[in-house]
Coordinates of C-alpha atoms and ligand atoms in Angstrom, one line a residue:
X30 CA -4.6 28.2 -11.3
X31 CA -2.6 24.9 -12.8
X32 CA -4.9 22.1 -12.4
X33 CA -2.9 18.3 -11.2
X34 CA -3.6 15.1 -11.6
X35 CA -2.1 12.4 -9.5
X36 CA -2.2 9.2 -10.4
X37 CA -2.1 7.3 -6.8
X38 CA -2.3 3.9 -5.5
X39 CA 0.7 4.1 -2.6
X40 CA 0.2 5.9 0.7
X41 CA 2.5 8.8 -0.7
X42 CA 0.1 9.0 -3.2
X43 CA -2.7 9.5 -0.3
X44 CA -0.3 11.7 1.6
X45 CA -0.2 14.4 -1.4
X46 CA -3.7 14.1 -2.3
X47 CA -4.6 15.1 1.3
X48 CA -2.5 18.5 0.6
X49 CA -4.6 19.2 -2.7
X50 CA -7.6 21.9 -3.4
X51 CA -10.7 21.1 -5.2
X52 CA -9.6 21.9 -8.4
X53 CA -7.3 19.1 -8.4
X54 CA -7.9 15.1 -9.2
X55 CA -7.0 12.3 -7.4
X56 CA -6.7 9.2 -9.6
X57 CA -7.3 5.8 -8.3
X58 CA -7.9 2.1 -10.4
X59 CA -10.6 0.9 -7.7
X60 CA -8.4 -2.0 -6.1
X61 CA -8.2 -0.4 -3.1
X62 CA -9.7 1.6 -0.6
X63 CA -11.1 5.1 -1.8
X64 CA -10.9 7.8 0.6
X65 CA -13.6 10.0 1.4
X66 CA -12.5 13.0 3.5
X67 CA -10.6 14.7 0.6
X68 CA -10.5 17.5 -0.7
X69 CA -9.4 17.0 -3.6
X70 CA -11.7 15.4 -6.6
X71 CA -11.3 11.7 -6.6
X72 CA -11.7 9.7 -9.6
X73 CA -11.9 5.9 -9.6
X74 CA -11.1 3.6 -12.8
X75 CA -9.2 3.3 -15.4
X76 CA -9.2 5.2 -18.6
X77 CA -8.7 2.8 -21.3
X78 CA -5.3 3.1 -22.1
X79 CA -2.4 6.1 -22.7
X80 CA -5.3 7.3 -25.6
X81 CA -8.2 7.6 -23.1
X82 CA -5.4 9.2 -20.4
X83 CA -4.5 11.3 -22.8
X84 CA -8.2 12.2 -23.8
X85 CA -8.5 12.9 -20.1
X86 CA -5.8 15.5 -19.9
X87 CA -7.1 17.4 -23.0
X88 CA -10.6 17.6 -21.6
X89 CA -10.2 18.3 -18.1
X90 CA -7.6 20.7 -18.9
X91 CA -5.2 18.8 -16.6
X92 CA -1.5 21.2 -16.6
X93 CA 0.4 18.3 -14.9
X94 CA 0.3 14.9 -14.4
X95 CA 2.1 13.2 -11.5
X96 CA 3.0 8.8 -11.5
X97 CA 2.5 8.3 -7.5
X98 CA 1.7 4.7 -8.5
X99 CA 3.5 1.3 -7.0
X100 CA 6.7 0.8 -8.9
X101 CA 5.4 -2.4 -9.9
X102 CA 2.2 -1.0 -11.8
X103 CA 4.2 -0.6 -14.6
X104 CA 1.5 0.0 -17.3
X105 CA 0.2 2.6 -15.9
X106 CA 3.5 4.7 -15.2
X107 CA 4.2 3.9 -19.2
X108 CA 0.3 5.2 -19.9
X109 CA 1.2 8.5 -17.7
X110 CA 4.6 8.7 -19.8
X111 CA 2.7 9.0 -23.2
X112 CA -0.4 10.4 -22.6
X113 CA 1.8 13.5 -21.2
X114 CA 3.8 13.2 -24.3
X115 CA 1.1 13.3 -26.3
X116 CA -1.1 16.2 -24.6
X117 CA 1.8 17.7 -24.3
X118 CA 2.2 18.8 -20.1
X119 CA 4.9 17.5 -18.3
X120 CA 5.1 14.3 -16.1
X121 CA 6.2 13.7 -12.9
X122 CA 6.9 10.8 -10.9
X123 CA 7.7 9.6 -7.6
X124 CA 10.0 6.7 -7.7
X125 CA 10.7 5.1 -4.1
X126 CA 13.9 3.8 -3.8
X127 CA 14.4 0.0 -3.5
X128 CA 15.4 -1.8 -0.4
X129 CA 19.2 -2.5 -0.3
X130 CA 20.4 -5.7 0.5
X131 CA 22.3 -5.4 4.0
X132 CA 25.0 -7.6 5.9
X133 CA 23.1 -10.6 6.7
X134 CA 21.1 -11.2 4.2
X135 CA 20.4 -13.5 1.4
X136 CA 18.7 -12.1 -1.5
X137 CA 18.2 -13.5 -4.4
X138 CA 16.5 -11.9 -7.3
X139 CA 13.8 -13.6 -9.7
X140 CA 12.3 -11.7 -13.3
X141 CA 9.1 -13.8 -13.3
X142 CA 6.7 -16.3 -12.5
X143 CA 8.6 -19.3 -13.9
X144 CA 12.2 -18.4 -12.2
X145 CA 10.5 -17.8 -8.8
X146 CA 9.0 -21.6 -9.0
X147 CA 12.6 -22.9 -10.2
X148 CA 14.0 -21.0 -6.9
X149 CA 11.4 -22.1 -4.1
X150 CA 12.5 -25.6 -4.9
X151 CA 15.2 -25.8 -2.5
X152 CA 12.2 -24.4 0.1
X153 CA 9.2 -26.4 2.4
X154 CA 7.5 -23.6 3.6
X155 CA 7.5 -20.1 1.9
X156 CA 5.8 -16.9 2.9
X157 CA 4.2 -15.1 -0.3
X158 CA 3.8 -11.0 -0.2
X159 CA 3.3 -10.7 -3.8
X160 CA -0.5 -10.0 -4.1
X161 CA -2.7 -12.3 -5.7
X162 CA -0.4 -14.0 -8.2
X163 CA 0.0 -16.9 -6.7
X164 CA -3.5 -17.4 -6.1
X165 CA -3.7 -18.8 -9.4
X166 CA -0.7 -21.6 -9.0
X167 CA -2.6 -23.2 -6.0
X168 CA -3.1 -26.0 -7.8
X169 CA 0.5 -26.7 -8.3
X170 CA 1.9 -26.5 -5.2
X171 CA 4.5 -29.9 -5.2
X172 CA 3.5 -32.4 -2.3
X173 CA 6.4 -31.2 -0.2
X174 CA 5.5 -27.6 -0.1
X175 CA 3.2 -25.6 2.5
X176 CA 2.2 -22.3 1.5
X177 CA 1.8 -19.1 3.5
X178 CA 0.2 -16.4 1.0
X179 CA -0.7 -12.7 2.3
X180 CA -2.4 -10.4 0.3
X181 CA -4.8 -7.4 0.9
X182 CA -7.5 -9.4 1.0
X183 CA -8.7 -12.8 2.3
X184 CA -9.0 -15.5 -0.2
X185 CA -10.0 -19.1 0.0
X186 CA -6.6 -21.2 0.3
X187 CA -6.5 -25.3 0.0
X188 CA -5.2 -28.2 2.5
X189 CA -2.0 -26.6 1.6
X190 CA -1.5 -23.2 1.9
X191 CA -3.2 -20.8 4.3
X192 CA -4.2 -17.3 2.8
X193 CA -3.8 -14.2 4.9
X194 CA -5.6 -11.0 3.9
X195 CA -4.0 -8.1 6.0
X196 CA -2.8 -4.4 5.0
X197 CA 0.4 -2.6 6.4
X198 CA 1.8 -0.9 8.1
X199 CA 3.0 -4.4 9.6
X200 CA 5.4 -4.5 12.9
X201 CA 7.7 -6.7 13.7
X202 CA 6.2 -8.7 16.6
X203 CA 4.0 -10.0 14.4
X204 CA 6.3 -10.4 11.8
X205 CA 8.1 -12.7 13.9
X206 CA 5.2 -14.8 15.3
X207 CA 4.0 -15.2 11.4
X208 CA 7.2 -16.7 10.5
X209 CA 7.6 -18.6 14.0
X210 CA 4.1 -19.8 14.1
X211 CA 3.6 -20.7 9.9
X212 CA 7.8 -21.6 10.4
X213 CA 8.7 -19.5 7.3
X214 CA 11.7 -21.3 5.3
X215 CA 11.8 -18.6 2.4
X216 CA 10.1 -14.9 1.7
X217 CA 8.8 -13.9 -1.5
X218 CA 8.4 -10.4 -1.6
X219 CA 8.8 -7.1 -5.0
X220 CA 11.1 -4.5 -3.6
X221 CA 8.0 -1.6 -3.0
X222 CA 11.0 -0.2 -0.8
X223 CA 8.5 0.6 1.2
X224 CA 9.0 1.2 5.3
X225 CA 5.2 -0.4 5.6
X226 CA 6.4 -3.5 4.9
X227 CA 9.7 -3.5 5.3
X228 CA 10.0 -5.6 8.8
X229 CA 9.2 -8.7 7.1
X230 CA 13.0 -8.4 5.7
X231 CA 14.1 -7.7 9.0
X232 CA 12.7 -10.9 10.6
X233 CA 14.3 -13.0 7.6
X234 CA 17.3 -11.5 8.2
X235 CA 17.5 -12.0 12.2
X236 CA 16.0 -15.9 11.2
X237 CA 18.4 -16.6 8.1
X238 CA 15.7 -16.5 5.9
X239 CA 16.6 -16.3 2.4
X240 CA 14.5 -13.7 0.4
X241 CA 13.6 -14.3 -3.4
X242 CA 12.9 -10.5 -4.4
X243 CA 10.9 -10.0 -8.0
X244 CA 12.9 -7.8 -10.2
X245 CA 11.7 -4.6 -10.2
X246 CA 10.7 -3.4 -13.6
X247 CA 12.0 -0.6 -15.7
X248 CA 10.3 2.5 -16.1
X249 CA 10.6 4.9 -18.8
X250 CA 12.3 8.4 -17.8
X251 CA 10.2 11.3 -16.7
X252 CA 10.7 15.2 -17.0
X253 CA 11.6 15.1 -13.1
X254 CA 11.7 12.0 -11.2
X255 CA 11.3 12.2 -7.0
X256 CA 12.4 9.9 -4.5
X257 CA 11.1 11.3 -1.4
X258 CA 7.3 12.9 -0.5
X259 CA 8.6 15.7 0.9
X260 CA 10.7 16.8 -2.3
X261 CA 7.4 16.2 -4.5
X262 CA 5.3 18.2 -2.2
X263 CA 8.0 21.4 -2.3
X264 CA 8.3 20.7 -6.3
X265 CA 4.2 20.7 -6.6
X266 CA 3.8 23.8 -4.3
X267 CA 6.1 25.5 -6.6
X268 CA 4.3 24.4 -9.5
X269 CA 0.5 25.5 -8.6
X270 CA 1.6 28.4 -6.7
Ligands
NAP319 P1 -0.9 -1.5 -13.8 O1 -0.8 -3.0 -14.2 O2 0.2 -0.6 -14.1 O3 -2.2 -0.9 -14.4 C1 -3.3 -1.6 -14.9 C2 -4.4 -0.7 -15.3 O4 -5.1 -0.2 -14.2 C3 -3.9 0.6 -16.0 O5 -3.6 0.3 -17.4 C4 -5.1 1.5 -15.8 O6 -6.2 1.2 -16.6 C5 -5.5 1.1 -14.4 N1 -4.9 2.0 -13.4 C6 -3.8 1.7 -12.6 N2 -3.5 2.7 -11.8 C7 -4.4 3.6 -11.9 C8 -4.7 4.9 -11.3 N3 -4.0 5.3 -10.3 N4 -5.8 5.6 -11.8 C9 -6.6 5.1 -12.8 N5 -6.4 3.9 -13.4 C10 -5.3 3.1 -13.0 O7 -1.2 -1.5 -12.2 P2 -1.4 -2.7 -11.2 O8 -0.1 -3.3 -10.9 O9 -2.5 -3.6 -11.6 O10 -1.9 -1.8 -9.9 C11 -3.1 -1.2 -9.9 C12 -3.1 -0.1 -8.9 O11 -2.8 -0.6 -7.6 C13 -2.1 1.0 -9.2 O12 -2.7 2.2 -9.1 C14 -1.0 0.8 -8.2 O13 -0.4 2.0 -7.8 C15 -1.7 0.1 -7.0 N6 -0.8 -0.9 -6.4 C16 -0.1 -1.8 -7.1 C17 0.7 -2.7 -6.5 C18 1.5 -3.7 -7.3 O14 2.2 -4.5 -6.6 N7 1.4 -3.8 -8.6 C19 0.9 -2.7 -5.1 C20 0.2 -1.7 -4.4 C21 -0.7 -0.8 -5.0 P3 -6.4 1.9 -18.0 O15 -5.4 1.4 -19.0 O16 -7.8 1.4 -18.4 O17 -6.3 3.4 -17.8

């Protein structure tokens, strides 16, 4: 029997691990919510590094490893990378496609903290659905600015900006009545490509709303590289058949 583990954190990541036996690990870094009606093994935490990963795989007598992490966790998915490399079993990964830009929108892309400010300061009133970065900047926010920030979890915000903590999937109504009522001049979102959170791109888009979209960053090649669940779950069952 090959033995699997999947390195999750996205809800394709849950959707596999629900289709998983007991021999098989489900890996989670403990920022989010850990189910508990698998089952599969869950393990939560890191490992220290591609040489603990790798450690891992050796002692557990893992045959594959599978990267069903966000495509913005990029340390990990370059951990995964080497510590297969080195223990030598293949990795896989499942790489959602980004959003496309469609007719209608204005998208304008950003590689890091200091570009995104430079952007934003044509903008009054953004909506931020990075995570907890700009948590940190709250302190800088220029007198003319009002900032929305949504993340999983609530945080305390200041006199300007209000923090949201909410989970997707989100729909659209709300979507609207967050930009309408908080009256959204500019989204900041990564491309997760997922469909979870994808109406917040539709609502800019209906409202003009330009969208300043973090680069996505580059991750190192794979042995086989998925874009779908449904073509990682037919590859795994032929794989610990
Ligand atoms: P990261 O920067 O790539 O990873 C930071 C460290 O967290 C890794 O070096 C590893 O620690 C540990 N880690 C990450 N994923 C793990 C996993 N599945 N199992 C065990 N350890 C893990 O990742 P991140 O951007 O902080 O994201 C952390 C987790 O949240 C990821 O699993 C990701 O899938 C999920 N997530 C991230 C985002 C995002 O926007 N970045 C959004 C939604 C969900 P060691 O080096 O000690 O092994």
């Amino acid at each position: 029997m090959k033995r699997l583990l999947l390195l999750g954190g996205v809800t394709e990541a849950l959707a596999i691990a629900r289709t998983l036996g007991p021999s098989h690990l489900y890996s989670l870094a403990g920022v989010g919510r850990v189910p508990t009606d698998l089952n599969c093994q869950v393990r939560v935490g890191g490992y220290g590094g591609a040489e603990g990963l790798a450690r891992f795989i050796q002692e557990q007598g893992i045959d594959l490893l599978l990267d069903a992490t966000h495509p913005y966790a990029a340390q990990i998915s370059q951990n995964a990378a080497t510590a297969a490399q080195h223990s030598g079993i293949p990795c896989w990964a499942l790489r959602r496609p980004a959003w496309q830009a469609q007719a209608g929108d204005d998208w304008r892309e950003v590689s890091d903290w200091a570009e995104l400010v430079k952007a934003l300061e044509p903008f009054k009133r953004p909506l931020f659905t990075l995570g907890r970065e700009p948590l940190q900047h709250l302190d800088e926010i220029p007198p003319e600015q009002f900032w929305t920030l949504r993340a999983l979890e609530v945080y305390p915000g200041n006199e300007r900006c209000e923090v949201i903590g909410a989970r997707g999937p989100f729909h659209i109504e709300d979507e609207r009545a967050l930009f309408e009522r908080r009256q959204i001049d500019v989204l900041i979102s990564k491309n997760s490509g997922s469909s979870a959170t994808e109406p917040k791109l539709e609502v800019a888009r209906e409202r003009g709303v330009p969208v300043l979209i973090l680069k996505r960053p580059v991750l190192q090649e794979v042995e086989r590289e998925f874009l779908t669940l449904n073509e990682t779950l037919e590859a795994l069952a032929a794989f610990t058949s």
